[in-house]
Coordinates of C-alpha atoms and ligand atoms in Angstrom, one line a residue:
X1 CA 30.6 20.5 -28.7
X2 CA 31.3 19.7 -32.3
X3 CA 28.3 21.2 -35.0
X4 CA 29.0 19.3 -38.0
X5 CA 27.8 16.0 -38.6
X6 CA 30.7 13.0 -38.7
X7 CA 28.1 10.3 -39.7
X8 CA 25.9 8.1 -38.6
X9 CA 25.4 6.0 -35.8
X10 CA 23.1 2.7 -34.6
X11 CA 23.3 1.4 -31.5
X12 CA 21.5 -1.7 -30.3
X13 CA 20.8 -2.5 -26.9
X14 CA 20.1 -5.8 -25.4
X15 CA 18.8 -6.8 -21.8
X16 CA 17.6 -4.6 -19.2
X17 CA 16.7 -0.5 -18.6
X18 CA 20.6 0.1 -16.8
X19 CA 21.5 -1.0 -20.4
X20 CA 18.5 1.4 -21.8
X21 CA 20.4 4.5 -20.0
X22 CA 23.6 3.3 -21.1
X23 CA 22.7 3.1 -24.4
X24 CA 21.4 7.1 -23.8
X25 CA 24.7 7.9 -22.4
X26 CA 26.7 6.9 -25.3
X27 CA 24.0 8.3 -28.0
X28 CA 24.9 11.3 -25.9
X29 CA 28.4 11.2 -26.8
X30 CA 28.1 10.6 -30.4
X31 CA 25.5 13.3 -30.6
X32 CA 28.5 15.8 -28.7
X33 CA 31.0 14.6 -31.3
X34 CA 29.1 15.3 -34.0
X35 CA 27.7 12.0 -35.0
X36 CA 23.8 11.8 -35.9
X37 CA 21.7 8.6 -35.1
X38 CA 19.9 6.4 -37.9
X39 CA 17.9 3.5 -38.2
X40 CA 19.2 0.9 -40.1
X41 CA 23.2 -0.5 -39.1
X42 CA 24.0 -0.9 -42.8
X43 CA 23.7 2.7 -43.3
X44 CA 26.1 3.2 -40.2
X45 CA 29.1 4.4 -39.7
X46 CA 29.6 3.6 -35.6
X47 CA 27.4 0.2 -35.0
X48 CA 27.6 -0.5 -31.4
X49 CA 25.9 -3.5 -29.6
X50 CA 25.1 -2.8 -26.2
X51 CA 25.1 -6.7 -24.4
X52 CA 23.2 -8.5 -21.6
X53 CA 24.5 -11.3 -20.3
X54 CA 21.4 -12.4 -18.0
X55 CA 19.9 -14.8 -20.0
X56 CA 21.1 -17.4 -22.7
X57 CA 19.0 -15.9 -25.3
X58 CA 20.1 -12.5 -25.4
X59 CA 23.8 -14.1 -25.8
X60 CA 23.3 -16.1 -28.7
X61 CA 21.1 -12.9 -29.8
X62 CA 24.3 -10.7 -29.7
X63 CA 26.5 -13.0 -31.7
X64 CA 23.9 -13.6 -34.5
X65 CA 23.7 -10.0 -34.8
X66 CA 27.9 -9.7 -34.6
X67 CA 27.8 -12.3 -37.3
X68 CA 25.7 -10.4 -39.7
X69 CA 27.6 -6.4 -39.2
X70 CA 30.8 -9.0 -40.6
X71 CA 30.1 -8.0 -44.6
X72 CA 29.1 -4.4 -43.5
X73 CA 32.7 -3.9 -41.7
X74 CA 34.6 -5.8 -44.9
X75 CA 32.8 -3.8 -47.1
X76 CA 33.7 -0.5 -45.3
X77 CA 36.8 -0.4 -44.1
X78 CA 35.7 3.1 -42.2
X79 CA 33.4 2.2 -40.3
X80 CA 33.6 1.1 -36.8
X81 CA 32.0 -1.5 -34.4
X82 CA 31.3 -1.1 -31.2
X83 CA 30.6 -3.8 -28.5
X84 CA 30.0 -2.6 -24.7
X85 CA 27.7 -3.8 -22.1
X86 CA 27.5 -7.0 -19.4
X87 CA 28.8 -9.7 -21.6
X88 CA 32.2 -7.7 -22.1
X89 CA 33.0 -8.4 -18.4
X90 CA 33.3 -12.2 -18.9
X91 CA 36.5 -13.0 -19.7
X92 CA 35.8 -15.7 -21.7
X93 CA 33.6 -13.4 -24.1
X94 CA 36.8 -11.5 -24.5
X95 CA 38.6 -14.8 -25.6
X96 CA 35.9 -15.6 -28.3
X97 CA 36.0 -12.5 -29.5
X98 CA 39.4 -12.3 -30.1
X99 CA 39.2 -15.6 -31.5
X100 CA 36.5 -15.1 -33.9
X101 CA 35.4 -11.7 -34.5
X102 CA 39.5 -10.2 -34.8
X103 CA 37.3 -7.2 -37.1
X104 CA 35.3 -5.8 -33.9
X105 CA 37.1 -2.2 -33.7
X106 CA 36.6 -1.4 -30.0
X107 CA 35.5 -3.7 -27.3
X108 CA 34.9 -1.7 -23.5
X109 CA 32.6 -2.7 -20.3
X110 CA 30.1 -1.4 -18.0
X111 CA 32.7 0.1 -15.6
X112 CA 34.5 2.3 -18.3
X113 CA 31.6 3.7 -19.9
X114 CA 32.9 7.3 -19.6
X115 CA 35.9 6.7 -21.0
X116 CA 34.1 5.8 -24.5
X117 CA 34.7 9.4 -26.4
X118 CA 38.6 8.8 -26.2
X119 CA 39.1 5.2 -27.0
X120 CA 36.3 5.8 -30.2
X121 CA 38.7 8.4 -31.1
X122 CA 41.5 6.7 -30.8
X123 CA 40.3 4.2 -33.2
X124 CA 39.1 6.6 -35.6
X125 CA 42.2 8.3 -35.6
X126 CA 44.6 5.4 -35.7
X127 CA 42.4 2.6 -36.9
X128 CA 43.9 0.4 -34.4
X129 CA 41.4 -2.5 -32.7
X130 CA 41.0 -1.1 -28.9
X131 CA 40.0 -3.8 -26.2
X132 CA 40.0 -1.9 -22.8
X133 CA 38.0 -3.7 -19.8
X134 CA 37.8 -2.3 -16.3
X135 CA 37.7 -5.1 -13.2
X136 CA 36.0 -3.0 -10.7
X137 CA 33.1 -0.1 -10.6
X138 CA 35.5 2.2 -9.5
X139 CA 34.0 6.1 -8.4
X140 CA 30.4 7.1 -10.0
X141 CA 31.7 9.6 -12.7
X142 CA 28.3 12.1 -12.9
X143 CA 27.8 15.0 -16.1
X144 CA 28.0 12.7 -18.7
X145 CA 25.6 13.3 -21.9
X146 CA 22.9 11.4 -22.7
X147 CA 20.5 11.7 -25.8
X148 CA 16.9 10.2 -24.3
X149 CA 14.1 8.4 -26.4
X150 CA 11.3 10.6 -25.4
X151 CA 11.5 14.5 -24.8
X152 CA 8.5 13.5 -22.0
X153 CA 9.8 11.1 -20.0
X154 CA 13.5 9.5 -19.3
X155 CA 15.7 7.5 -17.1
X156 CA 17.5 8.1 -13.9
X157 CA 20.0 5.7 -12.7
X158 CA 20.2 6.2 -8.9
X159 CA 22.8 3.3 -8.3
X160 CA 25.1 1.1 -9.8
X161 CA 26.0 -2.5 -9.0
X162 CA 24.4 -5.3 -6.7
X163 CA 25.5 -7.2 -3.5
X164 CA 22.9 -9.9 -3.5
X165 CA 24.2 -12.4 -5.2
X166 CA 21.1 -14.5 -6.0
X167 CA 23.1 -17.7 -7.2
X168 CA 21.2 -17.9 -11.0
X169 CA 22.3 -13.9 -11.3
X170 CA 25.6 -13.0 -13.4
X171 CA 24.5 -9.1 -12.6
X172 CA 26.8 -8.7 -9.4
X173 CA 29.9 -10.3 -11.9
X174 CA 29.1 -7.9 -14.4
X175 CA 28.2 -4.8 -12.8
X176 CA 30.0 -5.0 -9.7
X177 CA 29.0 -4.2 -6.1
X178 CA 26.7 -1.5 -4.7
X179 CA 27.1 2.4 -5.6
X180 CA 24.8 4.5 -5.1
X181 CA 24.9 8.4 -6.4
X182 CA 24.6 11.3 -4.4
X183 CA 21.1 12.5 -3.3
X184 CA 21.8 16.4 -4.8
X185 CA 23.4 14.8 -8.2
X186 CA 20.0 12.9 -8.6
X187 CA 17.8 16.2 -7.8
X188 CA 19.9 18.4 -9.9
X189 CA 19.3 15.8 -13.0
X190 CA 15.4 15.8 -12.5
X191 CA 15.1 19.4 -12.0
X192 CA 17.3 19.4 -15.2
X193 CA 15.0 16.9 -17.1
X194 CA 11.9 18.8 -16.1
X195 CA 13.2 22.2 -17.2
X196 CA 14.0 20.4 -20.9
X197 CA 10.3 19.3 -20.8
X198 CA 10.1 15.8 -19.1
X199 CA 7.0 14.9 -17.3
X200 CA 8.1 11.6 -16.0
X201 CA 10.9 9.8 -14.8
X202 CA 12.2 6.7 -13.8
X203 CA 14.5 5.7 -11.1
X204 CA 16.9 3.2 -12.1
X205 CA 19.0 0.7 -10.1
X206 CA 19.5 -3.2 -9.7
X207 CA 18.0 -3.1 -6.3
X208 CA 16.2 0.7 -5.3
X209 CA 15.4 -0.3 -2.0
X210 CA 18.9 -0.4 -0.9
X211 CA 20.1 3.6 -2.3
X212 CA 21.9 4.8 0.4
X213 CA 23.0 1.2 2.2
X214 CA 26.5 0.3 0.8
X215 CA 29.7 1.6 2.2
X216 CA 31.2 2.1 -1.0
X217 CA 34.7 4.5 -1.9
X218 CA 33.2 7.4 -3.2
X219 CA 29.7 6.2 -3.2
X220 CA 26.9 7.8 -1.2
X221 CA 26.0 6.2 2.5
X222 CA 22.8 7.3 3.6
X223 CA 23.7 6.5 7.1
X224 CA 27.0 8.1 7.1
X225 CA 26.0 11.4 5.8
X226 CA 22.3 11.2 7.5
X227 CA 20.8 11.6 4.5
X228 CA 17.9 10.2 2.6
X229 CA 17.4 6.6 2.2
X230 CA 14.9 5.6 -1.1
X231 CA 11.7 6.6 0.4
X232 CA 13.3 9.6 1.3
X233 CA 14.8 10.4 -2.4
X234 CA 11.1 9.7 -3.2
X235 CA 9.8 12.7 -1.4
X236 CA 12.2 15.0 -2.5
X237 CA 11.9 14.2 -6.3
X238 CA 8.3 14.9 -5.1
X239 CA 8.6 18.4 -4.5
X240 CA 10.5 19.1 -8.1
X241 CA 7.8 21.3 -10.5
X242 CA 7.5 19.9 -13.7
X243 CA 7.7 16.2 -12.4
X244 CA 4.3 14.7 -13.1
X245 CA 5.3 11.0 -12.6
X246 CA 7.8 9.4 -10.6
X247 CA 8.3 5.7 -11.5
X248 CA 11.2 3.1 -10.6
X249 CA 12.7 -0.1 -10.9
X250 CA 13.6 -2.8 -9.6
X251 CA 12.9 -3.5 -6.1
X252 CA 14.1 -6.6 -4.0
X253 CA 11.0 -8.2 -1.8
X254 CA 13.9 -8.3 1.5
X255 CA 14.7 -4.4 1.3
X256 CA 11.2 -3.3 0.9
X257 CA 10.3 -1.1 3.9
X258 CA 7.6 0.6 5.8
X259 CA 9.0 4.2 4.6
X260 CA 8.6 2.9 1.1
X261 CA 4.8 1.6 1.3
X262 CA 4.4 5.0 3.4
X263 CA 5.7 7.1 0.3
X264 CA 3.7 5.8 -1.7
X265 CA 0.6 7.4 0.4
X266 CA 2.1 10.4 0.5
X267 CA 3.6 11.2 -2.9
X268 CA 1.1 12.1 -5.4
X269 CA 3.5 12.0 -8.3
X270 CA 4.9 8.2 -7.2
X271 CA 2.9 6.3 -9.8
X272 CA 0.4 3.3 -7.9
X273 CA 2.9 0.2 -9.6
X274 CA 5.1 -2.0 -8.2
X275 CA 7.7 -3.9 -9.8
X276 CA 8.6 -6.7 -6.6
X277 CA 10.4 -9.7 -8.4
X278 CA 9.3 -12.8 -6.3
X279 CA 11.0 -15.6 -9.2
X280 CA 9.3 -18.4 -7.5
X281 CA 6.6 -19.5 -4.9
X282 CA 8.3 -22.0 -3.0
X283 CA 10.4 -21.2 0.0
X284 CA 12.9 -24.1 -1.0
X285 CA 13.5 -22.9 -4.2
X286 CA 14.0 -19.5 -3.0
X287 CA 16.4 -20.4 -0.8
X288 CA 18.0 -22.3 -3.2
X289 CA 17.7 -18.6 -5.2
X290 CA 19.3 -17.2 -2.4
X291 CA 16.6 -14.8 -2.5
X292 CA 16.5 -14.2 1.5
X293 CA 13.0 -14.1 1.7
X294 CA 10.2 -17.2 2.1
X295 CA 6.9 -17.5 0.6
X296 CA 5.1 -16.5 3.7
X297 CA 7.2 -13.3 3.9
X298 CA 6.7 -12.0 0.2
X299 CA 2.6 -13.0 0.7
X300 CA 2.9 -10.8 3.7
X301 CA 4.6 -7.9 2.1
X302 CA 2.0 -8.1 -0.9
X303 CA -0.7 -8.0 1.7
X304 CA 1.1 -5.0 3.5
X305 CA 1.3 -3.2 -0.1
X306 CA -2.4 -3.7 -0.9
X307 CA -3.4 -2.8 2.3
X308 CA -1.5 0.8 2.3
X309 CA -2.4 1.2 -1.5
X310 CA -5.7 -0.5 -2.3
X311 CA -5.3 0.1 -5.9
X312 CA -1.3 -0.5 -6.5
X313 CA -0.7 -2.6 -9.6
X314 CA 2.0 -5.2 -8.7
X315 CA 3.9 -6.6 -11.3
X316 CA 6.6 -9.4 -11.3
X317 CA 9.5 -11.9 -13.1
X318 CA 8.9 -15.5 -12.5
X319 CA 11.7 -18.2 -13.2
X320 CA 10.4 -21.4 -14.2
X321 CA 13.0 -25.0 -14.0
X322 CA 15.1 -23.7 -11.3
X323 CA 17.5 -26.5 -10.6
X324 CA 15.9 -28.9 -8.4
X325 CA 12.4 -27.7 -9.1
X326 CA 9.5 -30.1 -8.5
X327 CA 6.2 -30.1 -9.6
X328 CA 5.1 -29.2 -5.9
X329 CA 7.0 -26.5 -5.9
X330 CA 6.3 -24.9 -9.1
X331 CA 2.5 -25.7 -8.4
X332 CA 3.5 -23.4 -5.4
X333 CA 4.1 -21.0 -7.8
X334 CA 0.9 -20.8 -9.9
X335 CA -0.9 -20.8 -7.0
X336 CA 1.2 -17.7 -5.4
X337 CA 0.5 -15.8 -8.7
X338 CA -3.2 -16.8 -8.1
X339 CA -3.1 -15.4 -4.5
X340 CA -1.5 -12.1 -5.5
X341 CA -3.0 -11.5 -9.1
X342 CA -0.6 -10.1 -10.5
X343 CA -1.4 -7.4 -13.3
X344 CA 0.9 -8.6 -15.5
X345 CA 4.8 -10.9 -15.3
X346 CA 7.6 -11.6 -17.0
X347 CA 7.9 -15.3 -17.1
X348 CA 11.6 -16.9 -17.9
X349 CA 13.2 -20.2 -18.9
X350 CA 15.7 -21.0 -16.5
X351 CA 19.1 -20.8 -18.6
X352 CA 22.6 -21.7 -17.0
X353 CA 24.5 -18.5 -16.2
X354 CA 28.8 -19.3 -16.8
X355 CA 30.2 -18.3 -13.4
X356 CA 27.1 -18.5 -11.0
X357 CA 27.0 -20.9 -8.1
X358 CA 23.8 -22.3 -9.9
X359 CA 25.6 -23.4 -12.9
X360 CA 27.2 -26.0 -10.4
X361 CA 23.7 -27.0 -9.2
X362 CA 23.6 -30.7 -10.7
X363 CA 19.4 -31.6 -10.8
X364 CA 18.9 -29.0 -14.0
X365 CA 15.4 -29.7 -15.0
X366 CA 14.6 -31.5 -18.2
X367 CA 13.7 -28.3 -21.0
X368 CA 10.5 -30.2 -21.8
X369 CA 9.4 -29.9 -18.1
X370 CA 11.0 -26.6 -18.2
X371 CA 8.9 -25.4 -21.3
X372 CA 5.5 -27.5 -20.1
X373 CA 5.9 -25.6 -17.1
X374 CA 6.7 -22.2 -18.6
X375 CA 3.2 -22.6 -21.1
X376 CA 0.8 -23.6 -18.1
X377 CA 2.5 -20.5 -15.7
X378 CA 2.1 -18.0 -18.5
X379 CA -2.2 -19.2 -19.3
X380 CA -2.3 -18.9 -15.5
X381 CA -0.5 -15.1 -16.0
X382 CA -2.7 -14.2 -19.2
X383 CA -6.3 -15.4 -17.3
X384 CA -5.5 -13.3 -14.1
X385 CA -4.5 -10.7 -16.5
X386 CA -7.3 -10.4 -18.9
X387 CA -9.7 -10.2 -15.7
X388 CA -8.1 -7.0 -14.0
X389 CA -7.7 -5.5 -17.5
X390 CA -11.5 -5.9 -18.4
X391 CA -12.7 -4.2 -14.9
X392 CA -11.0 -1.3 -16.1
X393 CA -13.3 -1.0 -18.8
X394 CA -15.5 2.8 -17.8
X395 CA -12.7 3.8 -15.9
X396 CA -11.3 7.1 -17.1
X397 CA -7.6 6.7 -16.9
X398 CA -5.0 9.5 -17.0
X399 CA -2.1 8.3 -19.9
X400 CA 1.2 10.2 -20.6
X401 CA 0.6 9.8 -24.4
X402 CA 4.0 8.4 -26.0
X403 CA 3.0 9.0 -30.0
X404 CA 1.2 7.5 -32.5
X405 CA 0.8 3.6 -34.0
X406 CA 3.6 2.6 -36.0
X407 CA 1.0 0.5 -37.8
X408 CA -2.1 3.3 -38.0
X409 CA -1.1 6.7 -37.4
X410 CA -4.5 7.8 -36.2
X411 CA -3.9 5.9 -33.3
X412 CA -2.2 7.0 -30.3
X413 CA -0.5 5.0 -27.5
X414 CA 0.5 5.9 -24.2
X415 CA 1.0 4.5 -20.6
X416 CA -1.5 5.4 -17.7
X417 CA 0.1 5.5 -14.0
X418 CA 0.1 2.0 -13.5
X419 CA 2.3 1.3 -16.6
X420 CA -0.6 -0.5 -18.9
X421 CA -0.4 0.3 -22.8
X422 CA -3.5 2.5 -22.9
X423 CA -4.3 3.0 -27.2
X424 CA -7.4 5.8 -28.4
X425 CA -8.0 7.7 -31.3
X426 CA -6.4 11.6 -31.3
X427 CA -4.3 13.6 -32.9
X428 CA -0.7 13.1 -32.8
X429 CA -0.1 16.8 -31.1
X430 CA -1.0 15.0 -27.6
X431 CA 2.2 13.2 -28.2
X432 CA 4.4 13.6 -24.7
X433 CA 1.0 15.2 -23.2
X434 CA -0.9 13.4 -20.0
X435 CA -4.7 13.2 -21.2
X436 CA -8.1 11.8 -19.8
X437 CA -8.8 8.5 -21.7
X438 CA -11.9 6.7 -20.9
X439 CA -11.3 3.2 -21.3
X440 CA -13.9 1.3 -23.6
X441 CA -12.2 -2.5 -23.6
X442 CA -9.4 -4.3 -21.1
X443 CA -7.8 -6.6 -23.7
X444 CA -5.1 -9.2 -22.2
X445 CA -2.0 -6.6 -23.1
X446 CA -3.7 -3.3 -23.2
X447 CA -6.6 -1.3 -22.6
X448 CA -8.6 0.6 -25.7
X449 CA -10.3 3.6 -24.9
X450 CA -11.4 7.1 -25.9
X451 CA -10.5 10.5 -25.0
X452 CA -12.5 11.8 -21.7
X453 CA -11.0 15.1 -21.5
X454 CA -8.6 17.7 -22.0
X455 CA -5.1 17.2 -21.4
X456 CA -3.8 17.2 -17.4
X457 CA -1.4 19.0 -16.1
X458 CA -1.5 17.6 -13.0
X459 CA 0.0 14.2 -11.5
X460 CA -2.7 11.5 -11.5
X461 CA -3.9 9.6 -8.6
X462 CA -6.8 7.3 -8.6
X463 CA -7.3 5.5 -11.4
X464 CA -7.0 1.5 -11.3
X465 CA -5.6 -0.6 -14.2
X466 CA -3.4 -3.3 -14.7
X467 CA 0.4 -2.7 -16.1
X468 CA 1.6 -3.3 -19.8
X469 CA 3.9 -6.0 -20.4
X470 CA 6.5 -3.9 -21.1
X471 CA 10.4 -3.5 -21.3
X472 CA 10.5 -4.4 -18.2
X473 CA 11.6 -6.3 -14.9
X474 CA 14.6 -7.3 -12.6
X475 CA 17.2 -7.6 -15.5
X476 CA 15.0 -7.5 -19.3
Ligands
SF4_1 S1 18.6 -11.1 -9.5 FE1 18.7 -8.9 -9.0 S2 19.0 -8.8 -6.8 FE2 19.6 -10.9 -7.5 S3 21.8 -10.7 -7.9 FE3 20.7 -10.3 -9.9 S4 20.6 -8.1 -10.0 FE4 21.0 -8.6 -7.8

C-alpha cells in the first residue's frame, strides 16, 4: 500500500446503494494508491462520476455535471476523469461520449470494476484516453478495498445482477444476470466490519430474496451446495458479536418467503423495516410491469408481514404513468397505499428506459397526467405519513446516532431501527453510538426527540416508528 499522498480525489455517485458500495470500492483503491478524498471536484485531481441509468433524470444529471468538469480538465492537463457505473454499459452512451466528450480520460463499467487500479494507472502513466467495457458479469472477484462513509455502519453487497426483467427496468442490461457471493465471503466481511468498529450493516443486492437461487459460473447456489438461502444468511450474520443491526435492501414482493417473515421473529439484530417495492396497485399494470405478482397477492403478503411483525415499518417505490395507465388503475393505487399505510415511499415519474420492452409500449401517458397524478399520490404518501410519525411521539426510540447537523452543530441526527431520521440535542461524542431518544414530535420526514438514556449496547427491538425518506429503494 502506497503512504504518500498522490492527490486528491472526488467521486460522485448517482442512482442507487449497489452504486453507493461501488463508489466505496473505488475510494478504496484510491485511498491504497495513495490518493486522499476531497470535497469539491475543482480541487481534484481524479473526478470520477459514478452513473445510473434507471431513470431519465439522473441521465441528463450525469451529462450536466460532465459538461461542467470540461474547463477543469482544459485547464489541467493532469488531471483525470473518470466515468464508471450503469450508463457505461449502453452502447450508445459510449457513442456520445466519444462523440462529444473525446477529453473524458477513462471510461469502464459495472462488470470491470476491479480492474480500475490498472487502467487509472495506465492513464496516468501514459496519458492515453482508456475506454474498456466488459459485456458480461463474469466471476464475483472478492478482497477488494473499500473506504466506507461511516466507521459505524456500512454496506454489504450479497449479490450482483437481476433476472427479472420488469419490462420499465434497464438494471438486468446494465448489471447483468444473477450472482450471488459466497455465504463464508459475506460472514468473513461482517465479522471484519465489526472488529473495525461497525454497529450496523446493510445487505445489498437487486433482489435479496433470491441469494442463493441462480445457477451462475462461479456464483454461489444455495441448493447446490445445501447451503443457506437469505433467511438463512440472516441468522448467521445474527450470531456475529459486534453486529447490532442487520438491515437490507431490496426485496421483490414474488421471492418473499415464509423463512424470511420467520427471521424476522427470530433475529433480534434484523431491524423491524421492510423495503417491498409494489410500483403500482393494479394487477393489469403489474402485469404489464412484468412484476409476477397481482394486487391481491402483494395485500396478502403485507397482511402476512404485519401479522408475524405487528410493528414492521414497510416502505415502498411507486411508479406513476405506466404506459397504459388509467385513472382506475392508478386510483387502485392510492387506495393500495391507503390499505397498507405505508411509513414512508419513493414516488417516480414514469421515464422511457432506451432498450426496455416498455419503451416500445405505444399508450405513454400524457406528462401532465403523469405529473397530476404524481402530486395527488405523493399528498396521499405525506397524510399517511405524518399520522404514523405523530403516534410515535412518547415513544422512546433506540437511534444509531450518525453525527451532528450540518446546519446547527448542537444537533444530532441518527436513524432508529425502522430507518426514520430521528434529530435531539447532544453532544457530538455519541456520533456512531446507539442511544435512548424519547421522541417529543412526529413531523412528516422525521421525528424530534430528546435523549432518554445512556447509550445501548445492545440491538433494539420494540420500538415503533415510521422510516426516513431516505437514499433509498429498488434502484435510487
Ligand atoms: S425493477 Fe428491480 S427486480 Fe425488476 S428488473 Fe429492475 S432491478 Fe430487477
Amino acid at each position: 500500500m502506497e503512504s504518500t499522498t498522490q492527490g486528491k480525489f472526488y467521486i460522485q455517485t448517482f442512482g442507487c446503494q449497489m452504486n453507493e458500495r461501488d463508489s466505496e470500492t473505488l475510494a478504496g483503491m484510491l485511498t491504497d494508491l495513495g490518493y486522499g478524498p476531497c470535497g469539491d471536484k475543482a480541487e481534484a485531481d481524479v473526478v470520477i462520476l459514478n452513473t445510473c441509468s434507471v431513470r431519465e433524470n439522473a441521465d441528463k444529471r450525469f451529462f450536466g455535471i460532465l459538461g461542467q468538469l470540461k474547463k477543469y480538465r482544459e485547464e489541467r492537463s493532469d488531471m483525470v476523469v473518470a466515468v464508471c457505473g450503469c450508463m457505461m454499459q449502453q452502447q450508445h452512451v459510449i457513442d456520445t461520449l466519444k462523440a462529444k466528450y473525446p477529453w473524458v480520460d477513462l471510461v469502464f463499467g459495472t462488470h470491470n470494476i476491479h480492474q480500475f487500479p490498472q487502467l487509472f494507472q495506465n492513464v496516468v502513466q501514459e496519458r492515453r484516453k482508456i475506454v474498456e467495457i466488459w459485456e458480461d458479469g463474469g466471476a464475483i472477484v472478492e478482497g477488494l478495498p473499500a473506504k466506507h462513509l461511516y466507521d459505524f455502519k456500512a454496506f454489504v453487497n450479497i449479490m450482483y445482477g437481476c433476472n427479472n426483467f420488469c419490462t420499465y427496468c434497464i438494471v438486468p442490461y446494465t448489471r447483468g444476470r444473477e450472482r450471488s457471493r459466497r455465504p463464508e465471503e459475506i460472514v468473513e466481511e461482517a465479522k471484519r466490519l465489526a472488529r473495525s468498529g461497525v454497529k450496523e450493516i446493510t445487505l445489498l443486492g437487486q433482489n435479496v430474496n433470491s441469494y442463493g437461487v441462480s445457477r451462475y459460473e462461479g456464483g454461489y447456489c444455495a441448493a447446490d451446495e445445501k447451503g443457506p438461502d437469505f433467511a438463512g444468511l440472516l441468522y448467521l450474520l445474527n450470531e456475529i458479536e459486534g453486529i447490532e443491526r442487520i438491515r437490507f435492501m431490496t426485496s421483490h414482493p414474488k421471492d418473499l418467503s415464509d423463512r424470511l417473515i420467520g427471521a424476522f421473529a427470530d433475529c433480534e439484530k434484523l431491524c423491524r423495516h421492510i423495503h417491498l417495492p409494489v410500483q403500482s396497485g393494479s394487477t393489469e399494470v403489474l402485469r404489464r410491469m412484468n412484476r409476477r405478482y397481482t394486487r391481491e397477492q402483494y395485500l396478502e403478503l403485507v397482511s402476512r408481514l404485519k401479522d408475524a411483525v405487528p410493528d414492521i415499518a414497510l416502505t415502498t417505490d411507486i411508479i406513476v404513468g405506466f404506459p397504459g395507465e388509467t385513472e382506475a388503475q392508478f386510483e387502485d393505487t392510492l387506495d393500495l397505499a391507503r390499505k397498507v399505510e405505508y411509513d414512508s415511499a419513493f414516488t417516480f415519474l414514469y421515464s422511457v428506459r432506451k432498450g426496455t420492452p416498455a419503451e416500445k409500449y405505444g399508450d405513454q401517458v400524457p406528462e401532465e397526467v403523469k405529473h397530476q397524478r404524481f402530486n395527488r399520490l405523493v399528498d396521499v404518501i405525506h397524510g399517511i405519513q405524518a399520522v404514523k410519525n405523530k403516534a410515535c411521539e412518547g415513544r422512546i426510540e433506540k437511534v444509531l446516532v450518525e453525527g451532528p447537523s450540518k446546519t446547527d452543530p448542537r444537533t444530532l441526527g441518527g436513524r432508529n431501527d425502522a430507518n426514520k431520521t430521528v434529530n435531539f440535542s447532544g453532544p457530538r461524542e455519541l456520533t456512531g453510538q446507539i442511544v435512548d431518544v424519547r421522541i417529543t414530535e412526529g413531523k412528516t420526514f422525521s421525528l424530534w426527540g430528546e435523549v432518554a438514556g445512556r447509550p445501548s449496547p445492545c440491538p433494539q427491538k420494540g420500538s415503533k416508528s415510521g422510516p426516513a425518506p431516505g437514499k433509498e429503494g429498488e434502484h435510487e
